CSV table of C-alpha atoms in Angstrom, one decimal:
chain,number,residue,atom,x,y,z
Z,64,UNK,CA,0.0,0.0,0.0
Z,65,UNK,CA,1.4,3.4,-0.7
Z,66,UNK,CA,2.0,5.7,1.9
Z,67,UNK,CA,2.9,9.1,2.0
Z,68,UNK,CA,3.6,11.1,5.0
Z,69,UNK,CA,4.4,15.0,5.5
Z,70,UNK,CA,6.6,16.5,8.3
Z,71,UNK,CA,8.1,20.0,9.4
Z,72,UNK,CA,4.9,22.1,8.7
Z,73,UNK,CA,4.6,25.1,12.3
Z,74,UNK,CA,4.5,29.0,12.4
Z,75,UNK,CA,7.8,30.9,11.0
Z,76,UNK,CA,7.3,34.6,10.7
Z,77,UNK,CA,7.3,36.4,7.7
Z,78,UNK,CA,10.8,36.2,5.5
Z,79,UNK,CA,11.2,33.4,7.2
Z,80,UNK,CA,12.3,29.8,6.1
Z,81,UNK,CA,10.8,26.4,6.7
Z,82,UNK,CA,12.3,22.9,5.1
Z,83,UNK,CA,9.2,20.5,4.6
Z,84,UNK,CA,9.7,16.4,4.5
Z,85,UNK,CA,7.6,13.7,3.1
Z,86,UNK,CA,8.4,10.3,3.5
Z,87,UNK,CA,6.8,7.9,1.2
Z,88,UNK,CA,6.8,3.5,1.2
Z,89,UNK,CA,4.8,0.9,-0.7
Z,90,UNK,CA,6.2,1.2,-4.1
Z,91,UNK,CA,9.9,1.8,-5.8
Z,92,UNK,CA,10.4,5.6,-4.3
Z,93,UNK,CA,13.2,6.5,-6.7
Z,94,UNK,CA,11.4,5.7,-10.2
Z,95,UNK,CA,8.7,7.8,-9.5
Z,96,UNK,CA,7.8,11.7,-9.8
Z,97,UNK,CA,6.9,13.4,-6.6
Z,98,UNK,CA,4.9,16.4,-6.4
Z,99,UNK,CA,4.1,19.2,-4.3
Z,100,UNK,CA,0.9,20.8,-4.0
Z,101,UNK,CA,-0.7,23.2,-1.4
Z,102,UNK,CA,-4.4,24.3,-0.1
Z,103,UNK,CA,-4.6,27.6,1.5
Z,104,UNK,CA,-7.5,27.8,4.5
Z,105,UNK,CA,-11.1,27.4,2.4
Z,106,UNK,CA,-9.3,27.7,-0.8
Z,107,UNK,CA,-9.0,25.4,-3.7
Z,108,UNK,CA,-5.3,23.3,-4.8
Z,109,UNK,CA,-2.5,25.1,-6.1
Z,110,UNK,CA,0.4,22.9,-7.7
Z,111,UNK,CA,3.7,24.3,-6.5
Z,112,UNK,CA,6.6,22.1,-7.4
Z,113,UNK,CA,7.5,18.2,-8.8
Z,114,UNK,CA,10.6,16.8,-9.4
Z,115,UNK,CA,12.2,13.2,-11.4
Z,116,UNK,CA,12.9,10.2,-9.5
Z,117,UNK,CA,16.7,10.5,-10.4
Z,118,UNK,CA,16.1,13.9,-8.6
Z,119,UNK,CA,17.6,15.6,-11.9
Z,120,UNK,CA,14.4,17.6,-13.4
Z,121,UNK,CA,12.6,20.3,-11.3
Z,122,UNK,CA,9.4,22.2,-12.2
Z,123,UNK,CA,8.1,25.0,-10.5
Z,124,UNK,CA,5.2,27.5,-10.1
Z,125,UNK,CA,5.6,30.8,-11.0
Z,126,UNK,CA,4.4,31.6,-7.4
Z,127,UNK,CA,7.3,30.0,-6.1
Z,128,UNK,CA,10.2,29.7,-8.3
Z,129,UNK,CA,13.2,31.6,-6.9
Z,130,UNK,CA,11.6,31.1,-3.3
Z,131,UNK,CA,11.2,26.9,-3.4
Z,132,UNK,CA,13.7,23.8,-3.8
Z,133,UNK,CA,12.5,20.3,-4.6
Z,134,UNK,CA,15.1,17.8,-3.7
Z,135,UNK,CA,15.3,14.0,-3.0
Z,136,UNK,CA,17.2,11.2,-1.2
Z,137,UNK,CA,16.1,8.2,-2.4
Z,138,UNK,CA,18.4,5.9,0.1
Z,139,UNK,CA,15.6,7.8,2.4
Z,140,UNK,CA,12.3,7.7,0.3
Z,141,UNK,CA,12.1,11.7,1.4
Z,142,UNK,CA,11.2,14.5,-0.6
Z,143,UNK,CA,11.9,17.9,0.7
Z,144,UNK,CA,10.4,21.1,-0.1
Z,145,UNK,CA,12.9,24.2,1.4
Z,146,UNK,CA,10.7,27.5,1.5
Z,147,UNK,CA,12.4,30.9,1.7
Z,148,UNK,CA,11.5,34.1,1.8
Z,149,UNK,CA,7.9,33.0,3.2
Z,150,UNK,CA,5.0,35.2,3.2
Z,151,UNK,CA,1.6,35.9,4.9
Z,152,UNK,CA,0.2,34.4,1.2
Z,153,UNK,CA,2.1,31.0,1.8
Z,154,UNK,CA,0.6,30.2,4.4
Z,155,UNK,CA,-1.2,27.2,3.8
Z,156,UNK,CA,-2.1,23.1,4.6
Z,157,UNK,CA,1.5,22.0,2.2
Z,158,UNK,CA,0.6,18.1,0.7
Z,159,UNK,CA,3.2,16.3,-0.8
Z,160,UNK,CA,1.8,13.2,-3.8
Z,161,UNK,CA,3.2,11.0,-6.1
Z,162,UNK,CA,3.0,9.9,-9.3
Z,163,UNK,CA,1.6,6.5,-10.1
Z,164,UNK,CA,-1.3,3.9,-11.3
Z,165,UNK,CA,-0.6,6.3,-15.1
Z,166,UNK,CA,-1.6,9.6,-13.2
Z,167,UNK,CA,1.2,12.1,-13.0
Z,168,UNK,CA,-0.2,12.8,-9.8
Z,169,UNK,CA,-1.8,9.6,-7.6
Z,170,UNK,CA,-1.5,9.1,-4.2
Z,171,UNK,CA,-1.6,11.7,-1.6
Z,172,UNK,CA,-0.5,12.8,2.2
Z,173,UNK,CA,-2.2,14.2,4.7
Z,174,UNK,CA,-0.9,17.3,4.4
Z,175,UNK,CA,1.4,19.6,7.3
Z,176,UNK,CA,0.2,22.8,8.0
Z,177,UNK,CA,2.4,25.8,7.1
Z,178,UNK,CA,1.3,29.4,9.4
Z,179,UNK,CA,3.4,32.7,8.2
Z,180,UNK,CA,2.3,35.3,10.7
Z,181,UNK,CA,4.2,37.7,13.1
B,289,UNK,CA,-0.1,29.5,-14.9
B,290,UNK,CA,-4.0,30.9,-14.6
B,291,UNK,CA,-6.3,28.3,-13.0
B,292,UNK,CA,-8.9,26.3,-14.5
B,293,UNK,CA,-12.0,27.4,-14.5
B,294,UNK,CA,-14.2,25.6,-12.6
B,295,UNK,CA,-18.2,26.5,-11.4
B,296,UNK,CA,-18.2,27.3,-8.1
B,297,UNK,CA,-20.8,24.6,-7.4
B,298,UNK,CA,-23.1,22.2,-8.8
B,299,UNK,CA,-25.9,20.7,-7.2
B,300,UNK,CA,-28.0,17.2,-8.1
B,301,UNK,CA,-30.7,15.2,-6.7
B,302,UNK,CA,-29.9,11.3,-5.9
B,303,UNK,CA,-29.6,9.4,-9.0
B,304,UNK,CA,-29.6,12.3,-11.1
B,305,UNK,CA,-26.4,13.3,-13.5
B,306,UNK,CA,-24.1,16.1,-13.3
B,307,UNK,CA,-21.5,17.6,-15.2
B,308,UNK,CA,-18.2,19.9,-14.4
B,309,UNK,CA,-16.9,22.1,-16.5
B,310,UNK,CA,-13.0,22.2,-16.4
B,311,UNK,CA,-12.4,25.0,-19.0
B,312,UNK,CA,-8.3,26.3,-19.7
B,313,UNK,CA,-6.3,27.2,-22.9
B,314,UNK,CA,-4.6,25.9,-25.6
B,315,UNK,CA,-2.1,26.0,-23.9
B,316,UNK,CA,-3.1,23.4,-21.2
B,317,UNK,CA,-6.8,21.3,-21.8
B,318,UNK,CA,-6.6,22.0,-25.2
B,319,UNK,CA,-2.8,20.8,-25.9
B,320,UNK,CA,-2.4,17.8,-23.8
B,321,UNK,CA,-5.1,14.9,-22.7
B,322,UNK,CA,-3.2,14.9,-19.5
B,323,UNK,CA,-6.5,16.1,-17.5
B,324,UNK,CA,-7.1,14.3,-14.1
B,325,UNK,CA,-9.9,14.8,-11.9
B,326,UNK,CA,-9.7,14.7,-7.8
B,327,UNK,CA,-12.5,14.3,-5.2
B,328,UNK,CA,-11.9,15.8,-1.8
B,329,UNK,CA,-14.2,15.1,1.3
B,330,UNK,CA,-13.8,18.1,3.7
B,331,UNK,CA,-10.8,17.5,6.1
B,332,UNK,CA,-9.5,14.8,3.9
B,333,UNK,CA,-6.9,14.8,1.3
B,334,UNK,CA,-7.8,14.5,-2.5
B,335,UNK,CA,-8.0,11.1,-4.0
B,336,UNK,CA,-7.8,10.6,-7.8
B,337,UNK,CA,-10.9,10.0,-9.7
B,338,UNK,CA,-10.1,10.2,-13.5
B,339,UNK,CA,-7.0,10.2,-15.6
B,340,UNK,CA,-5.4,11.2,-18.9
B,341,UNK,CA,-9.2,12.4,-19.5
B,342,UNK,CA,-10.8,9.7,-19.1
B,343,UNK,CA,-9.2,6.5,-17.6
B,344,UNK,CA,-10.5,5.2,-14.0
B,345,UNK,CA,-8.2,3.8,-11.6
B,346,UNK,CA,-8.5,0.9,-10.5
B,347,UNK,CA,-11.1,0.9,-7.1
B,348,UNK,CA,-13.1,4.1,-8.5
B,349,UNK,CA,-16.6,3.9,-8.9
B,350,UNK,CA,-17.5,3.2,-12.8
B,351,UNK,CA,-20.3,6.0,-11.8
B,352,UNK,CA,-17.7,8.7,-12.8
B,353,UNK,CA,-16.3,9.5,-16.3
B,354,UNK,CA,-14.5,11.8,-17.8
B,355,UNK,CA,-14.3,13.6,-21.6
B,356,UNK,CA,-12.6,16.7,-23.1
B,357,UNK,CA,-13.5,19.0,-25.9
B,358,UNK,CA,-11.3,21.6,-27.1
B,359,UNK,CA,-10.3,23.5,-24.1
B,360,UNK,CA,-12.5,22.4,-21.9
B,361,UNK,CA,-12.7,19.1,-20.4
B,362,UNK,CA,-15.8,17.7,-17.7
B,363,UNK,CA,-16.6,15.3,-15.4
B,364,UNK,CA,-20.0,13.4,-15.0
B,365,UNK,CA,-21.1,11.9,-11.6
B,366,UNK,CA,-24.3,9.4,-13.2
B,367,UNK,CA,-26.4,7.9,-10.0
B,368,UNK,CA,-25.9,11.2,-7.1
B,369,UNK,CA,-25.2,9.1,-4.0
B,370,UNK,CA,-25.1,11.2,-0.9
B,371,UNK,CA,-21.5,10.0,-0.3
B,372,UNK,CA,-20.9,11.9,-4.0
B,373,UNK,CA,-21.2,15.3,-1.8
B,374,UNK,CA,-17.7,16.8,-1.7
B,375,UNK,CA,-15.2,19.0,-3.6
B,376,UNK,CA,-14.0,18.4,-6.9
B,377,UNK,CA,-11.0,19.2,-8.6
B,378,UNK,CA,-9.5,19.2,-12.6
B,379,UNK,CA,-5.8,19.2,-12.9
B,380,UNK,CA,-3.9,19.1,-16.5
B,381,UNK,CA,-0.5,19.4,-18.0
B,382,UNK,CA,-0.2,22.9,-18.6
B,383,UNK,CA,3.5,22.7,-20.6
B,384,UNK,CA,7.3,23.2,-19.6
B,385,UNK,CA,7.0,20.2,-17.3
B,386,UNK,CA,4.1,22.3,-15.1
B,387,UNK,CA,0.3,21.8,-13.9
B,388,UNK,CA,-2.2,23.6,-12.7
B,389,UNK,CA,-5.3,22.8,-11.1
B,390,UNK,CA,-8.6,24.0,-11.5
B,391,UNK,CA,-10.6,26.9,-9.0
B,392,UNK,CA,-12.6,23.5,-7.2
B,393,UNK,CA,-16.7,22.8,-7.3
B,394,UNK,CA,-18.4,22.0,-4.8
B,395,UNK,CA,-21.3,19.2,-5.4
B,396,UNK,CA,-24.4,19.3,-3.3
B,397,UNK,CA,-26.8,16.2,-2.9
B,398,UNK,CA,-30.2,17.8,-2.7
């Protein structure tokens, strides 16, 4: 069964940083894309980032690129999403999905809840 | 990297049909048949209904299917089942290895 697990969400004040984890298991991590994809309070989904399963091709918003790194370590089945520069208009429940069953994006997290406020 | 357009809600009696509209550009819907369709229950995450515009994975109810035309691509829920009630979602390829999702309807059994 795949499962996909989020980490490191919490309150950081505005400019701030925050390094986001997701650990996934129940299928062969590092042939996969991973996504990221958030859901600001009562709003609708907002793709934000994927990136290979080699780790060597990353895609971003426009909202985010500049601000956002996708990285990987497959030994760990962990995706990580580093946010800089973080604003008031980030802040936002952060879920992290993969690719799989011919959907570019399949199964999801539960999502860890990012707060930007002072 | 606009979002899809989306009504803002749909409603349905049970056993009726509906129908969401996912309408985007040639440069996404129109270009690609790369359109996938989520359901989210409130407080849940999204869970993937419909794929490359029309597949069903495996486990989803053969109740939902999905088409395109042009640059606009929909969803139809046949047989409204209470449980149908929820949030839905259109996601497509929108070019230069991106997506973008669409603005979310909201489906009320009557």
């Amino acid at each position: 069964e795949v499962q996909v697990v989020e980490t490191g969400g919490g309150l950081v004040q505005p400019g701030g940083s925050l390094r986001l984890s997701c650990e996934a298991s129940g299928f062969t991590f590092s042939t996969f894309w991973m996504h990221w994809v958030r859901q600001a309070p009562g709003k609708g989904l907002v793709w934000l980032s994927r990136i290979s399963g080699g780790g060597s091709t990353t895609s971003y918003a426009d909202s985010v690129r500049g601000r956002f790194t996708i990285s990987r370590d497959n030994a760990k089945n962990t995706v990580y999403l580093q946010m800089n520069s973080l604003g008031v208009e980030d802040t936002a429940l952060y879920y992290c999905a993969t690719e799989g069953r011919g959907a570019p994006i399949d199964s999801w997290g539960q999502g860890t809840l990012v707060t930007v406020s002072s | 990297q606009s979002a899809l357009t989306q009504p803002a809600s749909v409603s349905g009696s049970p056993g009726q049909s509906i129908t969401i509209s996912c309408t985007g550009t040639s440069s996404d819907v129109g270009s690609y048949n790369l359109v996938s369709w989520y359901q989210q229950h409130p407080g849940e995450a999204p869970k993937l209904l419909i794929y490359e515009g029309s597949k069903r994975p495996s486990g989803v109810s053969t109740r939902f299917s999905g088409s395109k035309s042009g640059n606009t691509a929909s969803l139809t829920i046949s047989g409204l089942q209470a449980e149908d009630e929820a949030d839905y979602y259109c996601c497509s390829f929108a070019g230069s290895s991106s997506y973008v999702f669409g603005t979310g309807t909201k489906v009320t059994v009557l």
